[in-house]
Short mmCIF file of C-alpha atoms in Angstrom, two decimals:
data_model
loop_
_atom_site.label_atom_id
_atom_site.label_comp_id
_atom_site.label_asym_id
_atom_site.label_seq_id
_atom_site.Cartn_x
_atom_site.Cartn_y
_atom_site.Cartn_z
CA MET A 25 0.20 -0.50 -0.42
CA LYS A 26 2.70 2.00 0.49
CA LYS A 27 4.67 1.64 -2.32
CA ILE A 28 0.85 2.77 -4.13
CA VAL A 29 0.32 6.01 -2.36
CA ALA A 30 4.66 6.32 -3.04
CA VAL A 31 3.53 6.24 -7.29
CA MET A 32 0.48 8.19 -6.86
CA LEU A 33 2.73 10.86 -5.04
CA ALA A 34 5.47 10.87 -7.43
CA GLY A 35 2.65 10.95 -9.62
CA LEU A 36 1.16 13.84 -8.65
CA MET A 37 4.92 15.59 -8.07
CA LEU A 38 5.43 15.36 -12.06
CA ALA A 39 2.01 16.41 -12.68
CA PRO A 40 3.13 19.86 -12.58
CA SER A 41 5.79 20.15 -14.45
CA VAL A 42 4.26 18.20 -17.17
CA PHE A 43 1.39 20.46 -17.14
CA ALA A 44 2.90 23.31 -17.47
CA ALA A 45 5.49 21.78 -20.94
CA LYS A 46 1.61 21.54 -21.95
CA LYS A 47 0.83 25.14 -21.38
CA ILE A 48 2.52 26.37 -23.10
CA SER A 49 0.93 25.98 -26.90
CA LYS A 50 1.15 27.27 -30.20
CA LYS A 51 -1.77 29.47 -29.02
CA ILE A 52 0.66 31.48 -26.71
CA PRO A 53 2.39 33.74 -28.97
CA ILE A 54 6.42 34.12 -28.52
CA GLY A 55 7.48 37.02 -27.43
CA VAL A 56 10.29 38.55 -29.14
CA SER A 57 11.70 42.48 -28.16
CA MET A 58 14.34 44.06 -30.49
CA PRO A 59 16.23 47.77 -29.52
CA THR A 60 14.93 49.75 -32.71
CA LYS A 61 14.54 50.04 -36.09
CA GLU A 62 16.58 52.57 -36.61
CA LEU A 63 19.41 50.45 -37.23
CA GLN A 64 19.13 48.09 -40.53
CA ARG A 65 20.43 45.18 -38.71
CA TRP A 66 17.74 44.97 -35.55
CA ASN A 67 14.77 45.32 -38.56
CA GLN A 68 16.23 42.21 -39.95
CA ASP A 69 17.11 39.87 -37.02
CA GLY A 70 13.15 40.87 -36.14
CA ALA A 71 11.02 40.31 -39.39
CA ASN A 72 13.80 37.26 -40.15
CA MET A 73 12.29 35.57 -36.48
CA LYS A 74 9.17 36.61 -37.43
CA GLU A 75 9.45 35.02 -40.31
CA GLN A 76 10.57 32.01 -39.24
CA LEU A 77 9.31 31.55 -36.17
CA GLU A 78 5.79 32.11 -38.01
CA LYS A 79 6.58 29.26 -39.80
CA ALA A 80 7.44 26.84 -37.86
CA GLY A 81 3.95 27.16 -36.66
CA TYR A 82 4.12 30.18 -33.38
CA LYS A 83 2.68 32.86 -33.20
CA VAL A 84 4.52 35.66 -32.53
CA ASP A 85 4.72 39.26 -30.48
CA LEU A 86 6.93 41.31 -32.20
CA GLN A 87 8.56 44.89 -30.19
CA TYR A 88 10.91 47.10 -31.03
CA ALA A 89 12.01 50.43 -28.39
CA ASN A 90 13.73 52.74 -30.57
CA ASN A 91 16.77 52.29 -28.20
CA ASP A 92 14.64 53.60 -25.37
CA ILE A 93 15.25 51.46 -22.21
CA ALA A 94 12.06 52.22 -20.35
CA MET A 95 10.28 51.50 -23.56
CA GLN A 96 11.90 47.70 -23.97
CA THR A 97 11.40 47.22 -20.28
CA SER A 98 6.54 47.65 -20.67
CA GLN A 99 7.04 46.14 -23.65
CA ILE A 100 8.24 42.64 -21.70
CA GLU A 101 5.92 43.45 -18.52
CA ASN A 102 3.50 43.50 -21.22
CA MET A 103 4.22 40.22 -22.66
CA VAL A 104 4.41 38.63 -19.11
CA THR A 105 1.40 40.35 -18.60
CA LYS A 106 -0.43 38.77 -21.52
CA GLY A 107 0.95 35.04 -20.73
CA ASN A 108 4.00 34.71 -23.19
CA LYS A 109 6.07 31.88 -21.69
CA ILE A 110 8.72 31.77 -24.38
CA LEU A 111 10.99 35.37 -24.61
CA VAL A 112 13.23 36.55 -27.00
CA ILE A 113 14.70 39.53 -25.88
CA ALA A 114 17.88 41.92 -27.61
CA SER A 115 18.66 43.84 -25.63
CA ILE A 116 19.10 48.23 -25.83
CA ASP A 117 20.82 47.34 -22.26
CA GLY A 118 22.12 44.86 -20.98
CA SER A 119 22.19 45.49 -17.29
CA ALA A 120 18.81 47.24 -17.16
CA LEU A 121 15.98 43.89 -17.26
CA LYS A 122 17.02 42.24 -13.97
CA ALA A 123 13.27 43.69 -12.16
CA VAL A 124 10.60 42.83 -15.21
CA LEU A 125 12.65 39.69 -15.82
CA ASP A 126 12.41 38.39 -12.30
CA GLN A 127 8.81 38.96 -12.91
CA ALA A 128 8.96 36.66 -15.77
CA LYS A 129 10.69 33.42 -13.77
CA ARG A 130 8.36 33.73 -11.08
CA LYS A 131 5.53 33.22 -13.64
CA GLY A 132 8.11 30.38 -14.73
CA VAL A 133 8.89 32.56 -18.54
CA LYS A 134 11.99 31.42 -20.07
CA VAL A 135 13.86 33.78 -21.79
CA ILE A 136 16.76 33.39 -24.67
CA ALA A 137 18.91 36.30 -25.50
CA TYR A 138 19.45 37.20 -29.07
CA ASP A 139 22.53 37.92 -29.84
CA ARG A 140 23.27 40.27 -26.68
CA LEU A 141 23.82 38.72 -23.70
CA ILE A 142 21.56 39.79 -20.32
CA MET A 143 23.74 40.56 -17.43
CA ASN A 144 22.81 40.42 -13.43
CA SER A 145 19.82 38.47 -14.08
CA ASP A 146 19.29 34.91 -12.88
CA ALA A 147 16.22 34.48 -15.29
CA VAL A 148 17.52 34.29 -18.81
CA SER A 149 18.29 30.62 -19.44
CA TYR A 150 20.32 30.56 -23.25
CA TYR A 151 21.78 32.70 -24.87
CA ALA A 152 21.85 33.00 -29.24
CA THR A 153 24.34 34.60 -30.82
CA PHE A 154 27.62 34.40 -32.88
CA ASP A 155 31.00 33.97 -31.79
CA ASN A 156 31.65 37.28 -30.82
CA TYR A 157 35.32 36.54 -29.53
CA LYS A 158 35.78 35.21 -33.25
CA VAL A 159 34.52 38.78 -34.79
CA GLY A 160 36.97 40.29 -33.00
CA THR A 161 40.27 38.35 -34.30
CA ILE A 162 38.90 37.87 -37.67
CA GLN A 163 38.54 41.85 -37.80
CA GLY A 164 41.65 42.41 -36.09
CA ASN A 165 43.88 39.50 -38.37
CA PHE A 166 42.91 40.91 -41.36
CA LEU A 167 44.51 44.21 -40.59
CA VAL A 168 47.55 42.48 -39.56
CA ASP A 169 47.42 41.65 -43.25
CA LYS A 170 46.28 44.78 -44.62
CA LEU A 171 49.04 46.41 -43.28
CA ASN A 172 51.52 44.01 -43.43
CA LEU A 173 52.38 44.03 -39.78
CA LYS A 174 54.41 41.45 -39.76
CA ASN A 175 56.87 42.80 -42.04
CA ARG A 176 57.06 46.11 -41.00
CA THR A 177 59.67 47.91 -38.62
CA LYS A 178 59.68 50.39 -36.05
CA ALA A 179 61.06 53.06 -38.84
CA ASP A 180 58.20 51.91 -40.78
CA PRO A 181 55.10 51.38 -38.52
CA ALA A 182 51.29 51.68 -39.41
CA TYR A 183 48.92 54.42 -37.93
CA ILE A 184 45.50 53.47 -36.67
CA GLU A 185 42.47 54.80 -34.90
CA LEU A 186 40.08 52.54 -33.11
CA PHE A 187 36.73 52.70 -32.70
CA THR A 188 34.27 50.71 -30.81
CA GLY A 189 30.79 50.13 -29.73
CA SER A 190 28.28 51.57 -26.82
CA PRO A 191 29.70 50.54 -23.51
CA ASP A 192 26.07 48.92 -22.01
CA ASP A 193 26.74 46.39 -24.76
CA ASN A 194 28.66 43.37 -23.49
CA ASN A 195 29.31 42.64 -27.11
CA ILE A 196 31.70 45.14 -27.23
CA ASN A 197 34.34 43.03 -24.42
CA PHE A 198 33.99 40.40 -26.68
CA PHE A 199 34.14 42.50 -29.43
CA PHE A 200 37.32 44.64 -28.67
CA GLY A 201 38.71 41.87 -26.55
CA GLY A 202 39.29 40.17 -29.65
CA ALA A 203 40.76 42.77 -31.64
CA MET A 204 43.44 44.48 -29.30
CA ASP A 205 44.23 40.42 -28.47
CA ILE A 206 45.54 40.07 -32.44
CA LEU A 207 46.77 44.27 -32.64
CA LYS A 208 48.19 44.72 -28.59
CA PRO A 209 51.12 42.58 -29.77
CA SER A 210 51.86 45.03 -33.14
CA ILE A 211 51.42 48.23 -30.84
CA ASP A 212 53.66 46.80 -27.94
CA LYS A 213 56.53 46.38 -31.14
CA GLY A 214 55.89 49.09 -32.09
CA VAL A 215 54.86 48.73 -35.55
CA LEU A 216 51.61 49.75 -35.76
CA VAL A 217 50.80 53.05 -33.93
CA VAL A 218 48.19 54.88 -32.64
CA PRO A 219 48.73 58.54 -32.35
CA SER A 220 45.85 59.61 -30.03
CA GLY A 221 46.73 57.18 -27.28
CA GLN A 222 43.89 55.98 -27.35
CA THR A 223 43.31 52.73 -27.00
CA THR A 224 41.41 52.07 -24.29
CA LYS A 225 37.75 49.78 -24.22
CA ALA A 226 36.38 53.02 -22.36
CA GLN A 227 38.64 55.69 -25.18
CA CYS A 228 37.14 53.84 -28.07
CA ALA A 229 33.31 53.27 -26.79
CA THR A 230 30.58 54.72 -28.97
CA LEU A 231 27.20 55.69 -27.52
CA ASN A 232 24.03 54.06 -28.66
CA TRP A 233 26.66 52.50 -31.42
CA SER A 234 25.77 55.93 -33.34
CA THR A 235 26.90 56.82 -36.50
CA GLU A 236 26.61 60.73 -35.41
CA GLU A 237 29.03 59.71 -32.40
CA ALA A 238 31.63 58.27 -34.05
CA GLN A 239 31.37 60.77 -36.57
CA LYS A 240 31.82 63.39 -34.25
CA ARG A 241 34.86 61.32 -32.71
CA MET A 242 36.76 60.61 -35.96
CA GLU A 243 36.20 64.39 -36.21
CA ASN A 244 37.91 64.99 -33.28
CA LEU A 245 40.81 62.67 -34.04
CA ILE A 246 41.14 64.37 -37.56
CA THR A 247 41.18 67.85 -36.64
CA ALA A 248 43.99 67.45 -33.24
CA GLN A 249 46.15 64.79 -34.84
CA GLY A 250 45.68 66.83 -38.89
CA TYR A 251 44.82 63.66 -40.34
CA GLY A 252 44.13 63.87 -44.20
CA PRO A 253 45.73 63.24 -47.64
CA ASN A 254 48.67 65.84 -47.89
CA GLY A 255 48.32 65.80 -43.94
CA LYS A 256 49.20 63.34 -41.49
CA ARG A 257 49.38 60.07 -42.40
CA LEU A 258 46.02 57.66 -41.14
CA ASP A 259 46.38 54.30 -42.58
CA ALA A 260 43.58 51.81 -40.89
CA VAL A 261 40.61 53.02 -38.33
CA TYR A 262 39.40 50.02 -36.41
CA SER A 263 35.87 49.79 -36.20
CA SER A 264 33.52 47.13 -34.42
CA ASN A 265 30.85 47.91 -36.63
CA ASP A 266 28.95 48.94 -39.67
CA SER A 267 26.68 52.00 -37.66
CA CYS A 268 29.96 53.12 -36.14
CA ALA A 269 32.39 53.15 -39.71
CA MET A 270 30.25 55.00 -40.94
CA GLY A 271 30.08 58.07 -39.00
CA ILE A 272 34.77 56.95 -39.84
CA THR A 273 33.61 57.46 -43.22
CA ASN A 274 31.30 60.28 -43.44
CA ALA A 275 34.65 62.39 -41.02
CA LEU A 276 37.26 61.17 -43.65
CA VAL A 277 35.42 61.38 -46.93
CA ALA A 278 34.85 65.81 -45.77
CA ALA A 279 38.49 65.56 -44.54
CA GLY A 280 39.27 65.03 -48.48
CA TYR A 281 40.27 60.89 -48.68
CA THR A 282 39.09 59.61 -51.73
CA LYS A 283 38.94 55.81 -52.90
CA ALA A 284 42.80 55.96 -53.98
CA ASN A 285 43.90 57.07 -50.61
CA PHE A 286 41.19 55.88 -48.64
CA PRO A 287 42.04 54.06 -44.89
CA ILE A 288 41.62 50.26 -43.84
CA ILE A 289 37.87 50.65 -42.05
CA THR A 290 37.15 47.63 -40.99
CA GLY A 291 32.81 46.82 -39.83
CA GLN A 292 30.35 44.34 -39.03
CA ASP A 293 27.14 43.77 -39.85
CA CYS A 294 26.95 43.94 -43.64
CA ASP A 295 24.32 46.91 -43.50
CA LYS A 296 23.07 47.67 -47.16
CA PRO A 297 25.77 51.59 -47.03
CA SER A 298 28.45 50.26 -45.87
CA VAL A 299 28.20 47.34 -48.21
CA LYS A 300 27.84 49.90 -50.94
CA ASN A 301 30.84 52.37 -49.17
CA MET A 302 32.77 48.87 -49.76
CA LEU A 303 31.90 48.44 -54.10
CA ALA A 304 33.21 52.69 -53.20
CA GLY A 305 36.66 51.86 -51.42
CA THR A 306 36.51 53.92 -48.45
CA GLN A 307 35.26 50.38 -46.48
CA ALA A 308 37.39 47.46 -47.00
CA MET A 309 35.74 44.32 -44.99
CA SER A 310 32.76 43.81 -42.95
CA ILE A 311 32.01 41.04 -40.76
CA PHE A 312 28.55 38.64 -41.87
CA LYS A 313 26.63 37.57 -39.60
CA ASP A 314 23.82 35.48 -41.47
CA THR A 315 20.38 36.78 -39.02
CA ARG A 316 18.93 33.69 -40.69
CA THR A 317 21.06 31.34 -39.21
CA LEU A 318 20.50 32.84 -35.96
CA ALA A 319 16.86 32.99 -36.75
CA ALA A 320 16.94 29.00 -37.18
CA LYS A 321 18.83 28.56 -34.03
CA VAL A 322 16.31 30.42 -31.40
CA VAL A 323 13.24 28.87 -33.62
CA GLY A 324 15.20 25.69 -32.47
CA MET A 325 15.17 26.92 -28.85
CA VAL A 326 11.84 27.82 -28.66
CA ASP A 327 11.06 23.53 -30.39
CA ALA A 328 13.11 22.13 -27.40
CA LEU A 329 10.93 24.91 -24.48
CA MET A 330 8.00 23.99 -26.28
CA GLN A 331 8.36 20.48 -25.69
CA GLY A 332 10.07 20.30 -22.70
CA LYS A 333 13.77 19.78 -23.71
CA LYS A 334 16.83 21.07 -23.81
CA PRO A 335 17.74 23.42 -26.80
CA GLU A 336 21.03 22.06 -28.68
CA ILE A 337 24.25 24.47 -27.49
CA ASN A 338 27.86 24.34 -28.11
CA ASP A 339 29.53 26.72 -25.15
CA THR A 340 28.87 26.27 -21.30
CA LYS A 341 32.11 27.95 -20.41
CA THR A 342 32.49 31.79 -22.34
CA TYR A 343 29.01 33.81 -21.22
CA ASN A 344 28.76 34.34 -17.58
CA ASN A 345 26.22 37.16 -16.66
CA GLY A 346 26.92 37.95 -13.06
CA THR A 347 25.05 35.53 -12.12
CA GLY A 348 27.16 32.06 -13.47
CA ILE A 349 27.48 30.78 -17.19
CA VAL A 350 24.67 31.09 -19.57
CA PRO A 351 24.82 28.09 -21.88
CA SER A 352 25.15 29.08 -25.49
CA TYR A 353 24.72 28.72 -28.50
CA LEU A 354 27.25 30.49 -31.19
CA CYS A 355 27.03 30.52 -34.67
CA ASP A 356 29.92 31.25 -37.35
CA PRO A 357 30.47 34.65 -38.68
CA VAL A 358 32.43 35.41 -42.14
CA PHE A 359 33.83 38.89 -43.32
CA ALA A 360 32.77 40.40 -47.16
CA THR A 361 35.21 42.06 -48.98
CA VAL A 362 34.57 43.44 -52.51
CA ASP A 363 35.96 39.84 -53.58
CA ASN A 364 33.16 37.44 -52.36
CA TYR A 365 30.20 40.04 -51.70
CA LYS A 366 28.31 38.58 -54.39
CA THR A 367 28.90 34.84 -52.95
CA LEU A 368 27.77 34.91 -50.03
CA LEU A 369 25.52 37.58 -49.39
CA ILE A 370 23.35 38.18 -53.35
CA ASP A 371 24.02 34.32 -53.92
CA SER A 372 22.52 33.63 -50.75
CA GLY A 373 19.65 35.87 -51.38
CA TYR A 374 20.74 37.92 -48.10
CA TYR A 375 19.89 41.34 -50.99
CA LYS A 376 19.22 41.68 -54.05
CA ALA A 377 21.90 43.13 -56.34
CA GLU A 378 19.34 46.30 -57.43
CA ASP A 379 19.27 47.05 -53.32
CA LEU A 380 23.60 47.38 -53.47
CA LYS A 381 22.66 49.86 -56.42
#
């Protein structure tokens, strides 16, 4: 008799978790929170996410927050209130969502951090992104190659300035950190020189990844250092992404640089304007992060969570958000130049040829 009662009790104890798994049905929308529509990449991320989730049979509650932290917090709170059981969040400020995600956790909501790690919250179940450290190392190695740093001497160094993204985006620790791990040995040897002396993350940060802020800083560097086609030499500008690269490019064009003498500019995201700049000879490369691939991985995570299973992950060591390691899936980035952009971007269907004219 005791054995029968024990079995019944065990069954009752299991019942809530089984019931909870069934409660996450395809009738309940998947909440998708994106930072802004102002940047092309977030439009594409949101659109790809919505398309692939709907193709898999889910309803989608897609919201953009206009780079307003309070708005994103309110939108997420509304998603939780409406009963969404899975949230996919690309945060504006990775440290600003703890309170609202505490509410989500109390209601049994699963949270997938999308591309930007959400910090200081144990409500984050999983993280889906690209290998952001690898992004930085690819950019750094590209510069090492194009500036011929392995064969340079202190008597003939290359000259560079450095730009990264928003200090409230945890990704810059990986983008900038990866790039500097590659570039710093050359800086230490004196074969790569940063004339402004601005080499720390804080000195090189660009609030909100703003094109305008990047342009202002580049204009200030041009004035302070005397850079120009007929002035002080500038061989390259490291930029962590395309929105910053656009501001840098605008400032350099205004200073008189042309395709014939343009510094090497790096970037990330393959935004249409930056791809056009590559074709025009004013940006050398951009990291291609195919958001269709990332969206597909997130849909797989959602499917697994819906079925009460553990999603596929490939990293359990890298991403600590302050409360512990967040299980992650890292997609591989590649880079585009004028030599391979057609294969990567046009032939793959990511863009149409007319998009880049």
